[in-house]
PDB file of C-alpha atoms and ligand atoms in Angstrom:
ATOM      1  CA  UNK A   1      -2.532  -9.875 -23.228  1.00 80.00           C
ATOM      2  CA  UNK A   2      -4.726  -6.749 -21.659  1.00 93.00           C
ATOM      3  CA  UNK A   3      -2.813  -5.590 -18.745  1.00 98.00           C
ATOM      4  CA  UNK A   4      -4.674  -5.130 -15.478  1.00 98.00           C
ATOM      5  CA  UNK A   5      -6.153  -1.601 -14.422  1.00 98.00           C
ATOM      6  CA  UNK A   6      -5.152  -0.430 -11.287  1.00 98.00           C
ATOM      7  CA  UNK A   7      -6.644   2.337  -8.830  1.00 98.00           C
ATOM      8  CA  UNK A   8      -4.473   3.794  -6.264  1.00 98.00           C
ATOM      9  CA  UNK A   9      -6.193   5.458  -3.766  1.00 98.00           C
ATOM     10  CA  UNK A  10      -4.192   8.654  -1.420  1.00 96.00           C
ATOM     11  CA  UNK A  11      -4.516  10.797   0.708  1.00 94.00           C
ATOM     12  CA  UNK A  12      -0.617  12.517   1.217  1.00 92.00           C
ATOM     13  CA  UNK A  13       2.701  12.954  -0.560  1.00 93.00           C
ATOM     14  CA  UNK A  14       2.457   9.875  -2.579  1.00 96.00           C
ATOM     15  CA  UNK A  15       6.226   8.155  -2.349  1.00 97.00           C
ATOM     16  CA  UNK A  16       4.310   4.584  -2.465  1.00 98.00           C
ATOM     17  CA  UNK A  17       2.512   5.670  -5.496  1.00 97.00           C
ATOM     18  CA  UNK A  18       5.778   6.942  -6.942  1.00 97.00           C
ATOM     19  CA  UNK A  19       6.936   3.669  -6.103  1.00 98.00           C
ATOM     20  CA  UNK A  20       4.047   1.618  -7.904  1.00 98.00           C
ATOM     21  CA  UNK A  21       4.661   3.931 -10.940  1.00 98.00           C
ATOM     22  CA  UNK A  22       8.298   3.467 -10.743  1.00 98.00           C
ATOM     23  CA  UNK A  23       8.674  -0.369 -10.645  1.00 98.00           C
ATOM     24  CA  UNK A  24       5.936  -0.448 -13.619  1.00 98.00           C
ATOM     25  CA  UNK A  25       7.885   1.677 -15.445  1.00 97.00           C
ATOM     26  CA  UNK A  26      11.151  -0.209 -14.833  1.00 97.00           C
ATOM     27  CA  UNK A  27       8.997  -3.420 -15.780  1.00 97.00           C
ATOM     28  CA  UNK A  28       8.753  -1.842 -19.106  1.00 98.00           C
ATOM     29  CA  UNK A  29       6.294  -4.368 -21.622  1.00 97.00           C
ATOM     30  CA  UNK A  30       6.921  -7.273 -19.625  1.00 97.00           C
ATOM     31  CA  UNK A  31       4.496  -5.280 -16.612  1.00 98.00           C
ATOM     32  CA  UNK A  32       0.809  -7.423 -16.343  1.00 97.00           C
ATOM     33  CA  UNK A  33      -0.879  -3.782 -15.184  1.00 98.00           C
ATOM     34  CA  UNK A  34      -0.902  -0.380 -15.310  1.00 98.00           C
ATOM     35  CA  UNK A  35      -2.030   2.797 -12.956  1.00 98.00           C
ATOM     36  CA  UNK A  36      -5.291   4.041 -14.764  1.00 98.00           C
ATOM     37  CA  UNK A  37      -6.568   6.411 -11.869  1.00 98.00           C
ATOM     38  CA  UNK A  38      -5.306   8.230  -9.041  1.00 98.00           C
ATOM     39  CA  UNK A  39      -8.115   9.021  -6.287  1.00 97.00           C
ATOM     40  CA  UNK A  40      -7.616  11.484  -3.198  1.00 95.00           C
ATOM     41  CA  UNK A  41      -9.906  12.582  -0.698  1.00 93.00           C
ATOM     42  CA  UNK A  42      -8.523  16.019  -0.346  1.00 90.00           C
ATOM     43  CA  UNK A  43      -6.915  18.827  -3.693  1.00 88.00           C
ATOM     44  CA  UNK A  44      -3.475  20.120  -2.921  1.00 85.00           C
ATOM     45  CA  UNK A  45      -1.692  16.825  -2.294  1.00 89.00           C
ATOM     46  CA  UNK A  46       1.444  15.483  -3.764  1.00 94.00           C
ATOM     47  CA  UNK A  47      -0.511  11.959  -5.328  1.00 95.00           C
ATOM     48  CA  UNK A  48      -2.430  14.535  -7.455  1.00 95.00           C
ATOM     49  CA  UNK A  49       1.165  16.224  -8.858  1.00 94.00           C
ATOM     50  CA  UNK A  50       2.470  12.571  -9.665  1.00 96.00           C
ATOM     51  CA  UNK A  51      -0.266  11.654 -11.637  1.00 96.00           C
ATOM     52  CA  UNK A  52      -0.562  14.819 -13.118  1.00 95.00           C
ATOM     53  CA  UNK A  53       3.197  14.287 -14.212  1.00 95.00           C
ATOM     54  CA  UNK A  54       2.387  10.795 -15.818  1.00 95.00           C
ATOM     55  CA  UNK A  55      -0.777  11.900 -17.412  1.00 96.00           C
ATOM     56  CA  UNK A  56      -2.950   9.660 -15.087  1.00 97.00           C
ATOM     57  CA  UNK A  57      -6.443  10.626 -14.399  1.00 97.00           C
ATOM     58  CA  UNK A  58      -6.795  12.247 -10.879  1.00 96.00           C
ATOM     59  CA  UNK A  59      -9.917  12.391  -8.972  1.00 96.00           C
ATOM     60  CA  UNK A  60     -11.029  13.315  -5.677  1.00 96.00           C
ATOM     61  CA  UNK A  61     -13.377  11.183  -4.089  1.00 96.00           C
ATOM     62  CA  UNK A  62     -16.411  12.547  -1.677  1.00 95.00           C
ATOM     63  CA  UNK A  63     -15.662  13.340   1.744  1.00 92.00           C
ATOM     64  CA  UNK A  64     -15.808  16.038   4.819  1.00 90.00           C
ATOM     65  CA  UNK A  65     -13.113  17.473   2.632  1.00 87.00           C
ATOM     66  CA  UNK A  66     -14.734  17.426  -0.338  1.00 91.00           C
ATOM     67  CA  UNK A  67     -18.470  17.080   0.489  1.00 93.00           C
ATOM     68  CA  UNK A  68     -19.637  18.044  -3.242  1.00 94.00           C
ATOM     69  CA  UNK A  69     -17.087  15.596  -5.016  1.00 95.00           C
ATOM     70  CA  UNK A  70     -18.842  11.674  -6.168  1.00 97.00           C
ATOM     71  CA  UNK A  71     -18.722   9.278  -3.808  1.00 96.00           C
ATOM     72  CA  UNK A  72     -15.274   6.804  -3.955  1.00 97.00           C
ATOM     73  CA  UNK A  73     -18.061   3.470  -5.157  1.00 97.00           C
ATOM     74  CA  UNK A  74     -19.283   5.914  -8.147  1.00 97.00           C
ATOM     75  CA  UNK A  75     -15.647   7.070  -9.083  1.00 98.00           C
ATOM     76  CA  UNK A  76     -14.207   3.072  -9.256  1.00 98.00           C
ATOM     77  CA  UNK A  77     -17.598   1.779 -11.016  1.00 97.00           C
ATOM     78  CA  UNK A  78     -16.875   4.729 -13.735  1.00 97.00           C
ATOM     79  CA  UNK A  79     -13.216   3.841 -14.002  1.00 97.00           C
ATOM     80  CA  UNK A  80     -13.213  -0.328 -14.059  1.00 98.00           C
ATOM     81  CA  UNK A  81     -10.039  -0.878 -12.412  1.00 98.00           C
ATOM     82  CA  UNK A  82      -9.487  -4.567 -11.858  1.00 98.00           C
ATOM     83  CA  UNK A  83      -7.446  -3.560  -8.613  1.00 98.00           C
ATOM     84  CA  UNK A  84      -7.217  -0.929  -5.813  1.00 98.00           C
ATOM     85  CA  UNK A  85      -3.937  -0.455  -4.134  1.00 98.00           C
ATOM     86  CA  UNK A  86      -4.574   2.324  -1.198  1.00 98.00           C
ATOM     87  CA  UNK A  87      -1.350   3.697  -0.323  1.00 96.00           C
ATOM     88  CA  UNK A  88      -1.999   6.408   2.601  1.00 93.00           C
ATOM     89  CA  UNK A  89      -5.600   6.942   2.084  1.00 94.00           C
ATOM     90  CA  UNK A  90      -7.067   8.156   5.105  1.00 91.00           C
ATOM     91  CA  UNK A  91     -10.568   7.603   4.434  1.00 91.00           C
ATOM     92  CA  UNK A  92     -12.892   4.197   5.700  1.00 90.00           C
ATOM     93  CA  UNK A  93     -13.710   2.605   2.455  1.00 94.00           C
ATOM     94  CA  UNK A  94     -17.876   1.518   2.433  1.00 94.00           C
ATOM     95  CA  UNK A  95     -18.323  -2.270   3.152  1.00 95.00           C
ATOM     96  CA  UNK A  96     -20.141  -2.564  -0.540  1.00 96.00           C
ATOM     97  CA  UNK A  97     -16.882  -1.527  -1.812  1.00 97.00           C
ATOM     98  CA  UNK A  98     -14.825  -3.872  -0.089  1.00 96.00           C
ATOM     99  CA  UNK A  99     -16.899  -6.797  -0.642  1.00 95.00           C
ATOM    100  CA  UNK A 100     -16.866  -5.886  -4.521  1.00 96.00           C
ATOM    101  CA  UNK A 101     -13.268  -5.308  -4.534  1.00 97.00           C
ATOM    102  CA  UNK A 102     -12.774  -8.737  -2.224  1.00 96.00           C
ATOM    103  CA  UNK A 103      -9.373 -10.124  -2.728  1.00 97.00           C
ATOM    104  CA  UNK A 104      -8.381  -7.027  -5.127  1.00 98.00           C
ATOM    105  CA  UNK A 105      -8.166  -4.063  -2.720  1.00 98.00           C
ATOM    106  CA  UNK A 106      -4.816  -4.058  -0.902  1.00 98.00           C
ATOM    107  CA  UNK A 107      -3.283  -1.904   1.547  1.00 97.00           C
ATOM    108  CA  UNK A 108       0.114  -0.594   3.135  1.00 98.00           C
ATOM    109  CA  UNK A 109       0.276  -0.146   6.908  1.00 97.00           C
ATOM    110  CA  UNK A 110       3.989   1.378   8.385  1.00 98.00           C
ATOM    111  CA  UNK A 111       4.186  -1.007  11.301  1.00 98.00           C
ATOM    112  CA  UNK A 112       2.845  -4.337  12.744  1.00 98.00           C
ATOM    113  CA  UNK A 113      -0.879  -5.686  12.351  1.00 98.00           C
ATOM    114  CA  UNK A 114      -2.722  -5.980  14.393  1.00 97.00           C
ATOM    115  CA  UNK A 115      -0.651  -4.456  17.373  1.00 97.00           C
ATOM    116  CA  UNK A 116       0.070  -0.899  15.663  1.00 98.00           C
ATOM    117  CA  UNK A 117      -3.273  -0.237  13.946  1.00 97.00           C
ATOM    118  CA  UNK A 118      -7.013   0.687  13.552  1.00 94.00           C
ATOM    119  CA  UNK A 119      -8.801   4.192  13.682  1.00 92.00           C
ATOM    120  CA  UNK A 120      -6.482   6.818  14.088  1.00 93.00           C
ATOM    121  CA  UNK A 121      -3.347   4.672  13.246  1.00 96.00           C
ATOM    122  CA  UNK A 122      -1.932   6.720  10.831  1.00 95.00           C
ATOM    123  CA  UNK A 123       1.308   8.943   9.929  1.00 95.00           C
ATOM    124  CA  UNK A 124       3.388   9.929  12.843  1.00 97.00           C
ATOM    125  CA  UNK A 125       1.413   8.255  15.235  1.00 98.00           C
ATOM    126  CA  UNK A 126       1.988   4.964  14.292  1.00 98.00           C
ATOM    127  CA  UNK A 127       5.754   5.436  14.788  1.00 98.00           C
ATOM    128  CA  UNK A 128       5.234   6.964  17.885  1.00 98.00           C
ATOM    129  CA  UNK A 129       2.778   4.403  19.207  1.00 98.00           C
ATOM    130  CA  UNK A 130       5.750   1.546  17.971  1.00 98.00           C
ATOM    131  CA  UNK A 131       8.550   3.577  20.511  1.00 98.00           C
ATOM    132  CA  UNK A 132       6.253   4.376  23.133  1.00 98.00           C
ATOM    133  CA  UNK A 133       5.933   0.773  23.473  1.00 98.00           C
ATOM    134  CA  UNK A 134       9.526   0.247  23.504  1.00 98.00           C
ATOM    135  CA  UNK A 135       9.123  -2.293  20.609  1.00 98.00           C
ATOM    136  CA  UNK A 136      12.390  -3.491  18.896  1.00 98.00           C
ATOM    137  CA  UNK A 137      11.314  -4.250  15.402  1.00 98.00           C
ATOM    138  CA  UNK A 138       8.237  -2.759  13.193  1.00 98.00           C
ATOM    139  CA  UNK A 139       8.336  -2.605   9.270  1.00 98.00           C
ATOM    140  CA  UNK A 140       5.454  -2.372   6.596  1.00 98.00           C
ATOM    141  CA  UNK A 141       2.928  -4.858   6.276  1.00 98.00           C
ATOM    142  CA  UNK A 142       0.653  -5.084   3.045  1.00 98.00           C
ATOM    143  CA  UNK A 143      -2.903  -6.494   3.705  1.00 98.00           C
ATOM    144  CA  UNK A 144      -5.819  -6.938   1.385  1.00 98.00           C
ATOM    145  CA  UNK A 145      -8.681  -4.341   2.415  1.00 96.00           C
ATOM    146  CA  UNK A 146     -11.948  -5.143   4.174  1.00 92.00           C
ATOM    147  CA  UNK A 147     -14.540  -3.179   5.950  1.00 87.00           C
ATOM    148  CA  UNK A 148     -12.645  -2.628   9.227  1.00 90.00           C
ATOM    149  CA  UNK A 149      -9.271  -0.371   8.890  1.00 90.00           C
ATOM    150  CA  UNK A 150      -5.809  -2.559   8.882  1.00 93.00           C
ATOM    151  CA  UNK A 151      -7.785  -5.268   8.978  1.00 91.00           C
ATOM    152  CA  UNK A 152      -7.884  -8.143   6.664  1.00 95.00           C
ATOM    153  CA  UNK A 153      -5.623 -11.295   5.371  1.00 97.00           C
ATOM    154  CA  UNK A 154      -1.720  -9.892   5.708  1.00 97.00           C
ATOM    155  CA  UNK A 155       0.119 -10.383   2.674  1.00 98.00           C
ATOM    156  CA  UNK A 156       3.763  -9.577   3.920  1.00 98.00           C
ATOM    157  CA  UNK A 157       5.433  -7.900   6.442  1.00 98.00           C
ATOM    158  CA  UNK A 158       9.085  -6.853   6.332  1.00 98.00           C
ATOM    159  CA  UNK A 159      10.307  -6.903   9.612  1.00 98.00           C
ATOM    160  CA  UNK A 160      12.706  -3.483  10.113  1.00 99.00           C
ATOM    161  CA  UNK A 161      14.466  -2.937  13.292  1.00 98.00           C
ATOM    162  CA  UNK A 162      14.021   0.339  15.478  1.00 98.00           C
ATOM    163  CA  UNK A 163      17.100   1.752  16.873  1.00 98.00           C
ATOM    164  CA  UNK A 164      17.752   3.097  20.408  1.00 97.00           C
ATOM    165  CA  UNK A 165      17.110   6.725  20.123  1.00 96.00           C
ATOM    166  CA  UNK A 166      14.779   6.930  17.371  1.00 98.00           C
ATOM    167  CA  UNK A 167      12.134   9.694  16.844  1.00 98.00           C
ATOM    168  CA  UNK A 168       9.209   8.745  14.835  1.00 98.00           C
ATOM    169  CA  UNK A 169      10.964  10.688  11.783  1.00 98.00           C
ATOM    170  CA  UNK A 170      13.648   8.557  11.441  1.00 98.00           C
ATOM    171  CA  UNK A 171      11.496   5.279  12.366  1.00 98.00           C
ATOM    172  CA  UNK A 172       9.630   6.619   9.386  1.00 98.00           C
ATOM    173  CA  UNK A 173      12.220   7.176   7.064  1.00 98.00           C
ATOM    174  CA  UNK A 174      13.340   3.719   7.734  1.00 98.00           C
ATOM    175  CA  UNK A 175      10.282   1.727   7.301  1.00 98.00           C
ATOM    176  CA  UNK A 176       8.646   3.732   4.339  1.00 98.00           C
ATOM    177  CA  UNK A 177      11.958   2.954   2.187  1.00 98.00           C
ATOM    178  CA  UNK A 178      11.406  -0.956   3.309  1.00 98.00           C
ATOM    179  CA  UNK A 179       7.251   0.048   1.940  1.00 98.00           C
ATOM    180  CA  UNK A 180       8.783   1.303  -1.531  1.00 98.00           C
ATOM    181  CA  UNK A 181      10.689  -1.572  -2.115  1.00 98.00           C
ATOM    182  CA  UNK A 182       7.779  -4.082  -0.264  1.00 98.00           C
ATOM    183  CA  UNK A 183       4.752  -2.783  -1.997  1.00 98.00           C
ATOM    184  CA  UNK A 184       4.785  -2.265  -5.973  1.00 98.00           C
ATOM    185  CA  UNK A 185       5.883  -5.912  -6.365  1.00 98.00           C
ATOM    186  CA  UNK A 186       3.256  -7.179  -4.022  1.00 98.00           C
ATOM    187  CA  UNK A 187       0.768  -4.535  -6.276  1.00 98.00           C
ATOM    188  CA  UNK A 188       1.852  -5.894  -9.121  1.00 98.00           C
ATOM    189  CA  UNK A 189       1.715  -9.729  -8.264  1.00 98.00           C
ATOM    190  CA  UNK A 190      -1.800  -8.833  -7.012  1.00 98.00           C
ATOM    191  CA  UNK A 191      -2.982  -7.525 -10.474  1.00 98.00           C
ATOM    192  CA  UNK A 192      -1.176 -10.133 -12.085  1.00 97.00           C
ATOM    193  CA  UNK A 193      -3.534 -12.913 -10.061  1.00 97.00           C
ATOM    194  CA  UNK A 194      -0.549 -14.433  -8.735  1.00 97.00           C
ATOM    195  CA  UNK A 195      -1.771 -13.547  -4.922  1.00 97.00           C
ATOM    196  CA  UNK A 196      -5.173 -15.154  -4.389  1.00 97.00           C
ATOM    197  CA  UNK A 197      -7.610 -14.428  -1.427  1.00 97.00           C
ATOM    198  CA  UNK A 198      -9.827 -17.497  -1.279  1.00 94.00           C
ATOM    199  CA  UNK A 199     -13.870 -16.512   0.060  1.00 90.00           C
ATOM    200  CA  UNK A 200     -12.415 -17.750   3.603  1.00 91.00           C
ATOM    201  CA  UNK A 201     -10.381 -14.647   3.652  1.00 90.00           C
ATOM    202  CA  UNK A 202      -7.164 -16.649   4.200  1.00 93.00           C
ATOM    203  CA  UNK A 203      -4.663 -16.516   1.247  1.00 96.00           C
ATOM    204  CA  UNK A 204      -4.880 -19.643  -1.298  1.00 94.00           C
ATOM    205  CA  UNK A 205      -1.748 -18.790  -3.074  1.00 94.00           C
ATOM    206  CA  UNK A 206       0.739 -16.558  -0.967  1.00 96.00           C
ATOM    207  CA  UNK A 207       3.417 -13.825  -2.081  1.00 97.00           C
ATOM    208  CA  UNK A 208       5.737 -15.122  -0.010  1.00 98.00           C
ATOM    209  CA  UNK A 209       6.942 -18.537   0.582  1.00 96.00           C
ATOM    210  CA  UNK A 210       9.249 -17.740   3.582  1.00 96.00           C
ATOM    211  CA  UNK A 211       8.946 -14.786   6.295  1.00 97.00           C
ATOM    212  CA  UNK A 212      11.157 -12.127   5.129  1.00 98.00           C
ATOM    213  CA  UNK A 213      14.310 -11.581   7.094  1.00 98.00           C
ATOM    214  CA  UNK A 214      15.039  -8.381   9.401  1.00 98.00           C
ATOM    215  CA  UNK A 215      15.221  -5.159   6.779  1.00 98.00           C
ATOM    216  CA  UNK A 216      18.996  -3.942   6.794  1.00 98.00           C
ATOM    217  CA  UNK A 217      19.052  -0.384   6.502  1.00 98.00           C
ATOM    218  CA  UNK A 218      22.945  -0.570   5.897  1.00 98.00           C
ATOM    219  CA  UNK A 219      22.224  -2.332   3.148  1.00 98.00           C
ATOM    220  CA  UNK A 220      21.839  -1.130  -0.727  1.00 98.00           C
ATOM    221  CA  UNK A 221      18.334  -1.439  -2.733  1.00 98.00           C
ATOM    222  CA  UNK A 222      19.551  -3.800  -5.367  1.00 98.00           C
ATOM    223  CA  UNK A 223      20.711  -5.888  -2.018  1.00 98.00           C
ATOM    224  CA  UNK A 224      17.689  -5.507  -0.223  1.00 98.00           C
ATOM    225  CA  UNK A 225      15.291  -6.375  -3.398  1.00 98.00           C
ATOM    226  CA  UNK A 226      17.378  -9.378  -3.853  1.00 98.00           C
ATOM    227  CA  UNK A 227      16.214 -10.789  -0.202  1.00 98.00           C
ATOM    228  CA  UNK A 228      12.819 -10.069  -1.093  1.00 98.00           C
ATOM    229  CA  UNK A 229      13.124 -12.009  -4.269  1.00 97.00           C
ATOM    230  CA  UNK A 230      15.105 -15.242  -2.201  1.00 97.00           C
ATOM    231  CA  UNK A 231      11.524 -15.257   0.372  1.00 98.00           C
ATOM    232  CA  UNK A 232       9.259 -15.148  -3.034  1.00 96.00           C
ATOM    233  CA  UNK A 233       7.135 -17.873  -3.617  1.00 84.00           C
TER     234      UNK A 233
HETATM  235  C1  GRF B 301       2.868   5.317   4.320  1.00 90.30           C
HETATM  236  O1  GRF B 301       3.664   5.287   5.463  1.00 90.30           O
HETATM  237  C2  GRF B 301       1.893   4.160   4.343  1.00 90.30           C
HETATM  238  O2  GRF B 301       2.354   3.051   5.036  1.00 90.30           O
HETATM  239  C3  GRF B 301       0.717   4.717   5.068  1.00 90.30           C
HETATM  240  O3  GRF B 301       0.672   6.077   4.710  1.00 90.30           O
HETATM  241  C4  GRF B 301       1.955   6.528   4.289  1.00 90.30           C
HETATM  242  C5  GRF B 301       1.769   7.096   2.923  1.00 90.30           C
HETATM  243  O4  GRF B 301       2.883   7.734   2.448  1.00 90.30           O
HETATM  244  N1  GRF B 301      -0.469   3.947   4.811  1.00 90.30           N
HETATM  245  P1  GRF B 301       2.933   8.220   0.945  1.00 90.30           P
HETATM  246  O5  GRF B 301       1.762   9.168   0.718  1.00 90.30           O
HETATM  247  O6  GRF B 301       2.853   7.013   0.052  1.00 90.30           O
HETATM  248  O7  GRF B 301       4.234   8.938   0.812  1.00 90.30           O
END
């Protein structure tokens, strides 16, 4: 069976993309897609070394970065992929894009949807927004992509708890290893077709079929992947 061709889109280090790679890799021939494209809006970033490392093609897409580079719409009509998984891209994607990519562009926000997003949500911020307002819980929520930023059908959330005393580094630390285990399934299951976004922008057939349970950070991976797989559909 052809495997699915997915675009990840960046704009920092990359750990989420490491993360896609990762799990694909660990899927070995039984995976229903592979990474076929890296895209960044800025040179000098770790997404660019990853892919580098795994012989995936890197591009950078157009933007006050990189005013001369093509455009993100010319880049993904060049490159086919069947889905776009942005994972800390910075950069508005164009209505036309979204609309093309309806139901397979998808997203990873750090913290709660609607409450801890929008322009200028990003990075430390976020986490800083989330203690400032002396919230008890935040955690990663995956989203399919339209024209406004965090915005669009939510396709999980994994509840993680924020501790008395935490600075927005360790809130981070916290949540993005919840996003590493969270995302590259929910990538995967997108590309596979097993997550459906019906025209009404609500979600025909879900990733979930319970919410997830609070994130234990005591806990170990293999544990915490198991209570992903028991709120599966
Ligand atoms: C993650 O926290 C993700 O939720 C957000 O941007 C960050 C990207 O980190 N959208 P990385 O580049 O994947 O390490």
């Amino acid at each position: 069976m052809r495997r699915a061709r997915i675009a990840v889109l960046a704009s920092g280090g990359g750990s989420n993309l490491q993360a896609v790679l990762d799990y694909l890799a660990q899927l070995g021939e039984s995976r229903s897609a592979d990474v076929v494209l890296v895209a960044t809006d800025r040179a000098q970033i770790g997404a660019l070394d990853r892919a580098a490392r795994q012989n995936i093609p890197a591009v950078i897409t157009r933007s006050r970065l990189a005013p001369d580079a093509p455009p993100l719409a010319e880049i993904l009509a060049h490159h086919a992929p069947d889905v776009v998984a942005l994972a800390g891209y910075l950069q508005l994607i164009p209505a036309s894009v979204t609309r093309q990519f309806h139901g397979r562009m998808l997203n990873v926000h750090p913290a709660p949807l609607p409450d801890f997003g929008g322009r200028g949500m990003y990075g430390a911020r976020v986490h800083r927004a989330v203690i400032a307002a002396h919230a008890t819980q935040s955690g990663p929520t995956v989203h399919f992509v339209d024209d406004q930023y965090d915005h669009g059908a939510e396709i999980a959330h994994w509840p993680v708890p924020v501790f008395p005393g935490d600075d927005d580094r360790a809130l981070a630390d916290r949540v993005l290893r919840a996003e590493h285990l969270l995302y590259p399934p929910i990538v995967h299951a997108v590309a596979a077709g097993e997550v459906v976004l019906g025209s009404d922008g609500r979600l025909t057939t879900p990733f979930l079929k319970s919410p997830l349970p609070m994130f234990d950070p005591a806990a170990d991976d293999a544990t915490l992947r198991g209570v992903l797989d028991n709120a599966r559909r």
